């Protein structure tokens, strides 16, 4: 069960689909994801959970707050370069949502305690 819901869950579904496309083509894993790709996906889920923007999260590409460390960020870039065009054929709704999300303006400053994690910790 994922800790994410709403827009953040959709973001996780999108990155999961991209990682699956990439892993199948480059790591030839037919039975799910290889260990490295699964670790990257787990890292992405953690970063989404802790995004300071929470549900108002902008596209990571244009975000002024860089959540990813350098190495995973470059891995995600490579995955998106490869899987992005292929998403239109395999997951058209997720691809179109992702492209539309990239065009939306983003808030200047994240609201205090807006992250999914902060909201979860507040709830008893």
Short mmCIF file of N, CA and C in Angstrom, two decimals:
data_model
loop_
_atom_site.label_atom_id
_atom_site.label_comp_id
_atom_site.label_asym_id
_atom_site.label_seq_id
_atom_site.Cartn_x
_atom_site.Cartn_y
_atom_site.Cartn_z
N UNK A 1 0.83 -1.18 0.00
CA UNK A 1 0.00 0.00 0.00
C UNK A 1 0.88 1.25 0.00
N UNK A 2 0.54 2.19 -0.83
CA UNK A 2 1.32 3.41 -0.95
C UNK A 2 0.88 4.44 0.09
N UNK A 3 1.81 5.27 0.48
CA UNK A 3 1.51 6.35 1.41
C UNK A 3 0.88 7.54 0.69
N UNK A 4 0.92 7.53 -0.62
CA UNK A 4 0.48 8.67 -1.41
C UNK A 4 -0.98 8.52 -1.83
N UNK A 5 -1.60 9.64 -2.11
CA UNK A 5 -2.96 9.63 -2.61
C UNK A 5 -3.17 10.87 -3.49
N UNK A 6 -4.25 10.87 -4.26
CA UNK A 6 -4.58 12.02 -5.10
C UNK A 6 -3.55 12.23 -6.19
N UNK A 7 -3.17 13.50 -6.36
CA UNK A 7 -2.24 13.88 -7.42
C UNK A 7 -0.86 13.23 -7.24
N UNK A 8 -0.45 13.07 -6.00
CA UNK A 8 0.86 12.44 -5.76
C UNK A 8 0.84 10.97 -6.17
N UNK A 9 -0.28 10.30 -5.98
CA UNK A 9 -0.41 8.90 -6.40
C UNK A 9 -0.32 8.81 -7.92
N UNK A 10 -0.94 9.77 -8.62
CA UNK A 10 -0.87 9.79 -10.09
C UNK A 10 0.57 10.01 -10.54
N UNK A 11 1.30 10.89 -9.85
CA UNK A 11 2.72 11.12 -10.17
C UNK A 11 3.51 9.82 -10.00
N UNK A 12 3.22 9.09 -8.93
CA UNK A 12 3.91 7.82 -8.69
C UNK A 12 3.57 6.81 -9.77
N UNK A 13 2.32 6.75 -10.18
CA UNK A 13 1.93 5.83 -11.27
C UNK A 13 2.67 6.17 -12.55
N UNK A 14 2.83 7.47 -12.82
CA UNK A 14 3.52 7.89 -14.04
C UNK A 14 4.98 7.48 -14.01
N UNK A 15 5.68 7.76 -12.92
CA UNK A 15 7.09 7.40 -12.85
C UNK A 15 7.26 5.88 -12.83
N UNK A 16 6.32 5.17 -12.21
CA UNK A 16 6.37 3.71 -12.21
C UNK A 16 6.26 3.16 -13.63
N UNK A 17 5.33 3.70 -14.40
CA UNK A 17 5.16 3.25 -15.79
C UNK A 17 6.42 3.52 -16.60
N UNK A 18 7.02 4.69 -16.39
CA UNK A 18 8.24 5.02 -17.13
C UNK A 18 9.40 4.10 -16.76
N UNK A 19 9.54 3.83 -15.48
CA UNK A 19 10.62 2.94 -15.03
C UNK A 19 10.41 1.53 -15.57
N UNK A 20 9.17 1.07 -15.61
CA UNK A 20 8.89 -0.26 -16.15
C UNK A 20 9.26 -0.35 -17.62
N UNK A 21 8.91 0.67 -18.40
CA UNK A 21 9.25 0.70 -19.82
C UNK A 21 10.77 0.66 -19.99
N UNK A 22 11.47 1.49 -19.24
CA UNK A 22 12.93 1.58 -19.34
C UNK A 22 13.60 0.27 -18.90
N UNK A 23 13.15 -0.27 -17.79
CA UNK A 23 13.78 -1.47 -17.24
C UNK A 23 13.60 -2.67 -18.17
N UNK A 24 12.39 -2.80 -18.73
CA UNK A 24 12.14 -3.90 -19.67
C UNK A 24 13.07 -3.82 -20.87
N UNK A 25 13.30 -2.60 -21.37
CA UNK A 25 14.12 -2.43 -22.57
C UNK A 25 15.62 -2.51 -22.29
N UNK A 26 16.07 -1.98 -21.17
CA UNK A 26 17.50 -1.89 -20.91
C UNK A 26 18.06 -2.97 -19.99
N UNK A 27 17.24 -3.47 -19.11
CA UNK A 27 17.72 -4.47 -18.16
C UNK A 27 17.11 -5.85 -18.42
N UNK A 28 16.28 -5.92 -19.44
CA UNK A 28 15.67 -7.17 -19.90
C UNK A 28 15.03 -7.96 -18.76
N UNK A 29 14.33 -7.25 -17.90
CA UNK A 29 13.66 -7.91 -16.78
C UNK A 29 12.20 -8.14 -17.14
N UNK A 30 11.84 -9.39 -17.31
CA UNK A 30 10.47 -9.74 -17.69
C UNK A 30 9.57 -9.92 -16.47
N UNK A 31 10.15 -10.19 -15.33
CA UNK A 31 9.37 -10.46 -14.11
C UNK A 31 9.38 -9.25 -13.19
N UNK A 32 8.98 -8.10 -13.66
CA UNK A 32 8.97 -6.90 -12.83
C UNK A 32 10.23 -6.10 -13.03
N UNK A 33 10.58 -5.33 -12.01
CA UNK A 33 11.74 -4.45 -12.10
C UNK A 33 12.99 -5.10 -11.54
N UNK A 34 14.14 -4.71 -12.09
CA UNK A 34 15.40 -5.15 -11.52
C UNK A 34 15.61 -4.44 -10.18
N UNK A 35 16.59 -4.85 -9.45
CA UNK A 35 16.83 -4.31 -8.12
C UNK A 35 17.16 -2.81 -8.16
N UNK A 36 17.97 -2.39 -9.12
CA UNK A 36 18.35 -0.98 -9.22
C UNK A 36 17.16 -0.10 -9.55
N UNK A 37 16.31 -0.55 -10.46
CA UNK A 37 15.13 0.24 -10.84
C UNK A 37 14.12 0.28 -9.70
N UNK A 38 13.98 -0.80 -8.97
CA UNK A 38 13.07 -0.81 -7.82
C UNK A 38 13.56 0.14 -6.74
N UNK A 39 14.88 0.18 -6.52
CA UNK A 39 15.44 1.10 -5.53
C UNK A 39 15.19 2.55 -5.95
N UNK A 40 15.35 2.84 -7.23
CA UNK A 40 15.09 4.19 -7.73
C UNK A 40 13.62 4.56 -7.56
N UNK A 41 12.74 3.62 -7.82
CA UNK A 41 11.31 3.86 -7.67
C UNK A 41 10.94 4.09 -6.20
N UNK A 42 11.55 3.34 -5.30
CA UNK A 42 11.32 3.55 -3.87
C UNK A 42 11.80 4.94 -3.45
N UNK A 43 12.94 5.35 -3.99
CA UNK A 43 13.48 6.68 -3.71
C UNK A 43 12.52 7.76 -4.21
N UNK A 44 11.99 7.56 -5.42
CA UNK A 44 11.04 8.53 -6.00
C UNK A 44 9.78 8.64 -5.14
N UNK A 45 9.30 7.52 -4.62
CA UNK A 45 8.11 7.55 -3.78
C UNK A 45 8.38 8.32 -2.49
N UNK A 46 9.55 8.13 -1.92
CA UNK A 46 9.92 8.86 -0.71
C UNK A 46 9.99 10.36 -0.99
N UNK A 47 10.59 10.71 -2.11
CA UNK A 47 10.72 12.12 -2.48
C UNK A 47 9.34 12.74 -2.73
N UNK A 48 8.44 12.01 -3.36
CA UNK A 48 7.08 12.52 -3.57
C UNK A 48 6.37 12.71 -2.23
N UNK A 49 6.56 11.78 -1.33
CA UNK A 49 5.93 11.87 -0.02
C UNK A 49 6.41 13.10 0.74
N UNK A 50 7.66 13.45 0.55
CA UNK A 50 8.25 14.56 1.31
C UNK A 50 8.32 15.87 0.52
N UNK A 51 7.72 15.92 -0.64
CA UNK A 51 7.73 17.14 -1.45
C UNK A 51 7.11 18.29 -0.65
N UNK A 52 7.82 19.40 -0.51
CA UNK A 52 7.30 20.50 0.30
C UNK A 52 6.02 21.13 -0.27
N UNK A 53 5.75 20.91 -1.54
CA UNK A 53 4.54 21.47 -2.14
C UNK A 53 3.31 20.60 -1.89
N UNK A 54 3.51 19.35 -1.55
CA UNK A 54 2.38 18.46 -1.30
C UNK A 54 1.50 18.29 -2.53
N UNK A 55 0.19 18.41 -2.36
CA UNK A 55 -0.77 18.23 -3.45
C UNK A 55 -0.67 19.32 -4.52
N UNK A 56 -0.06 20.46 -4.20
CA UNK A 56 0.08 21.54 -5.18
C UNK A 56 1.41 21.42 -5.93
N UNK A 57 2.01 20.25 -5.87
CA UNK A 57 3.32 19.98 -6.45
C UNK A 57 3.39 20.35 -7.93
N UNK A 58 4.37 21.17 -8.31
CA UNK A 58 4.58 21.46 -9.72
C UNK A 58 5.36 20.32 -10.39
N UNK A 59 5.52 20.39 -11.68
CA UNK A 59 6.36 19.41 -12.37
C UNK A 59 7.79 19.56 -11.86
N UNK A 60 8.43 18.45 -11.57
CA UNK A 60 9.78 18.48 -11.00
C UNK A 60 10.76 19.24 -11.90
N UNK A 61 10.53 19.16 -13.19
CA UNK A 61 11.42 19.78 -14.17
C UNK A 61 11.55 21.29 -13.93
N UNK A 62 10.47 21.93 -13.50
CA UNK A 62 10.46 23.38 -13.32
C UNK A 62 10.46 23.81 -11.86
N UNK A 63 10.58 22.89 -10.95
CA UNK A 63 10.48 23.18 -9.52
C UNK A 63 11.74 23.89 -9.01
N UNK A 64 11.58 24.93 -8.20
CA UNK A 64 12.75 25.61 -7.64
C UNK A 64 13.40 24.83 -6.49
N UNK A 65 12.67 23.88 -5.90
CA UNK A 65 13.20 23.04 -4.82
C UNK A 65 13.63 21.71 -5.43
N UNK A 66 14.92 21.39 -5.35
CA UNK A 66 15.42 20.15 -5.94
C UNK A 66 15.52 19.09 -4.86
N UNK A 67 14.59 18.14 -4.90
CA UNK A 67 14.49 17.10 -3.88
C UNK A 67 15.45 15.94 -4.13
N UNK A 68 15.74 15.66 -5.39
CA UNK A 68 16.55 14.49 -5.73
C UNK A 68 18.03 14.80 -5.61
N UNK A 69 18.79 13.80 -5.17
CA UNK A 69 20.25 13.90 -5.20
C UNK A 69 20.69 13.82 -6.65
N UNK A 70 21.93 14.16 -6.92
CA UNK A 70 22.43 14.27 -8.29
C UNK A 70 22.33 12.95 -9.07
N UNK A 71 22.75 11.85 -8.48
CA UNK A 71 22.76 10.57 -9.21
C UNK A 71 21.35 10.08 -9.56
N UNK A 72 20.42 10.02 -8.58
CA UNK A 72 19.07 9.59 -8.95
C UNK A 72 18.39 10.56 -9.93
N UNK A 73 18.71 11.83 -9.81
CA UNK A 73 18.12 12.83 -10.72
C UNK A 73 18.54 12.54 -12.16
N UNK A 74 19.81 12.21 -12.35
CA UNK A 74 20.30 11.90 -13.70
C UNK A 74 19.69 10.59 -14.20
N UNK A 75 19.54 9.61 -13.32
CA UNK A 75 18.90 8.35 -13.72
C UNK A 75 17.47 8.59 -14.18
N UNK A 76 16.73 9.41 -13.45
CA UNK A 76 15.34 9.71 -13.82
C UNK A 76 15.30 10.46 -15.15
N UNK A 77 16.24 11.36 -15.37
CA UNK A 77 16.31 12.07 -16.66
C UNK A 77 16.49 11.08 -17.82
N UNK A 78 17.42 10.13 -17.65
CA UNK A 78 17.65 9.13 -18.70
C UNK A 78 16.39 8.30 -18.93
N UNK A 79 15.74 7.91 -17.86
CA UNK A 79 14.52 7.11 -17.97
C UNK A 79 13.45 7.89 -18.70
N UNK A 80 13.28 9.16 -18.34
CA UNK A 80 12.24 9.98 -18.97
C UNK A 80 12.55 10.24 -20.44
N UNK A 81 13.82 10.42 -20.77
CA UNK A 81 14.19 10.62 -22.18
C UNK A 81 13.81 9.40 -23.01
N UNK A 82 14.04 8.23 -22.46
CA UNK A 82 13.74 7.01 -23.19
C UNK A 82 12.25 6.70 -23.17
N UNK A 83 11.66 6.70 -21.98
CA UNK A 83 10.28 6.22 -21.82
C UNK A 83 9.24 7.27 -22.18
N UNK A 84 9.58 8.53 -22.11
CA UNK A 84 8.61 9.59 -22.37
C UNK A 84 7.86 9.43 -23.69
N UNK A 85 8.57 9.33 -24.81
CA UNK A 85 7.88 9.17 -26.09
C UNK A 85 7.09 7.86 -26.17
N UNK A 86 7.55 6.82 -25.52
CA UNK A 86 6.87 5.53 -25.55
C UNK A 86 5.63 5.51 -24.66
N UNK A 87 5.56 6.43 -23.72
CA UNK A 87 4.39 6.52 -22.83
C UNK A 87 3.12 6.82 -23.61
N UNK A 88 3.23 7.60 -24.67
CA UNK A 88 2.04 7.95 -25.46
C UNK A 88 1.35 6.71 -26.03
N UNK A 89 2.11 5.68 -26.33
CA UNK A 89 1.53 4.46 -26.88
C UNK A 89 1.06 3.49 -25.80
N UNK A 90 1.83 3.40 -24.73
CA UNK A 90 1.53 2.39 -23.71
C UNK A 90 0.64 2.90 -22.58
N UNK A 91 0.76 4.18 -22.24
CA UNK A 91 -0.04 4.78 -21.16
C UNK A 91 -0.45 6.19 -21.57
N UNK A 92 -1.33 6.33 -22.56
CA UNK A 92 -1.64 7.65 -23.10
C UNK A 92 -2.22 8.63 -22.08
N UNK A 93 -3.09 8.18 -21.19
CA UNK A 93 -3.69 9.11 -20.21
C UNK A 93 -2.65 9.65 -19.24
N UNK A 94 -1.79 8.78 -18.75
CA UNK A 94 -0.73 9.24 -17.84
C UNK A 94 0.22 10.20 -18.56
N UNK A 95 0.53 9.90 -19.81
CA UNK A 95 1.45 10.75 -20.57
C UNK A 95 0.85 12.13 -20.80
N UNK A 96 -0.41 12.18 -21.17
CA UNK A 96 -1.05 13.47 -21.44
C UNK A 96 -1.18 14.28 -20.14
N UNK A 97 -1.56 13.61 -19.05
CA UNK A 97 -1.62 14.32 -17.75
C UNK A 97 -0.26 14.90 -17.39
N UNK A 98 0.78 14.12 -17.61
CA UNK A 98 2.14 14.57 -17.28
C UNK A 98 2.51 15.79 -18.12
N UNK A 99 2.22 15.75 -19.41
CA UNK A 99 2.54 16.87 -20.29
C UNK A 99 1.75 18.12 -19.91
N UNK A 100 0.49 17.96 -19.55
CA UNK A 100 -0.32 19.11 -19.13
C UNK A 100 0.18 19.68 -17.80
N UNK A 101 0.61 18.81 -16.91
CA UNK A 101 1.12 19.25 -15.62
C UNK A 101 2.40 20.08 -15.78
N UNK A 102 3.21 19.75 -16.78
CA UNK A 102 4.44 20.51 -17.02
C UNK A 102 4.16 21.93 -17.45
N UNK A 103 2.99 22.18 -18.02
CA UNK A 103 2.65 23.51 -18.52
C UNK A 103 2.01 24.41 -17.47
N UNK A 104 1.61 23.84 -16.35
CA UNK A 104 0.96 24.63 -15.30
C UNK A 104 1.99 25.48 -14.57
N UNK A 105 1.60 26.71 -14.21
CA UNK A 105 2.51 27.51 -13.38
C UNK A 105 2.58 26.92 -11.98
N UNK A 106 3.67 27.18 -11.30
CA UNK A 106 3.82 26.62 -9.97
C UNK A 106 3.81 27.72 -8.93
N UNK A 107 3.44 27.37 -7.70
CA UNK A 107 3.43 28.36 -6.62
C UNK A 107 4.85 28.86 -6.35
N UNK A 108 4.95 30.11 -5.89
CA UNK A 108 6.26 30.69 -5.60
C UNK A 108 6.95 30.01 -4.43
N UNK A 109 6.21 29.84 -3.35
CA UNK A 109 6.80 29.29 -2.14
C UNK A 109 5.86 28.22 -1.60
N UNK A 110 6.41 27.06 -1.23
CA UNK A 110 5.51 26.03 -0.71
C UNK A 110 4.91 26.44 0.63
N UNK A 111 3.63 26.14 0.84
CA UNK A 111 3.03 26.44 2.14
C UNK A 111 3.68 25.60 3.24
N UNK A 112 3.65 26.10 4.44
CA UNK A 112 4.28 25.43 5.58
C UNK A 112 3.57 24.10 5.86
N UNK A 113 4.32 23.03 6.06
CA UNK A 113 3.81 21.69 6.36
C UNK A 113 2.79 21.19 5.35
N UNK A 114 3.04 21.43 4.07
CA UNK A 114 2.12 20.98 3.02
C UNK A 114 2.47 19.60 2.50
N UNK A 115 3.62 19.08 2.87
CA UNK A 115 4.02 17.77 2.34
C UNK A 115 3.07 16.69 2.82
N UNK A 116 2.98 15.65 2.05
CA UNK A 116 2.14 14.51 2.39
C UNK A 116 2.57 13.91 3.73
N UNK A 117 3.86 13.85 3.94
CA UNK A 117 4.42 13.28 5.18
C UNK A 117 4.01 14.12 6.39
N UNK A 118 4.10 15.46 6.27
CA UNK A 118 3.73 16.34 7.39
C UNK A 118 2.25 16.18 7.72
N UNK A 119 1.42 16.07 6.71
CA UNK A 119 -0.02 15.90 6.95
C UNK A 119 -0.31 14.55 7.62
N UNK A 120 0.42 13.52 7.21
CA UNK A 120 0.25 12.20 7.81
C UNK A 120 0.66 12.21 9.28
N UNK A 121 1.72 12.91 9.60
CA UNK A 121 2.22 12.95 10.97
C UNK A 121 1.32 13.77 11.88
N UNK A 122 0.60 14.74 11.33
CA UNK A 122 -0.35 15.55 12.11
C UNK A 122 -1.58 14.73 12.52
N UNK A 123 -2.02 13.88 11.61
CA UNK A 123 -3.22 13.09 11.85
C UNK A 123 -2.96 12.03 12.92
N UNK A 124 -3.78 12.02 13.98
CA UNK A 124 -3.55 11.01 15.04
C UNK A 124 -3.94 9.62 14.61
#
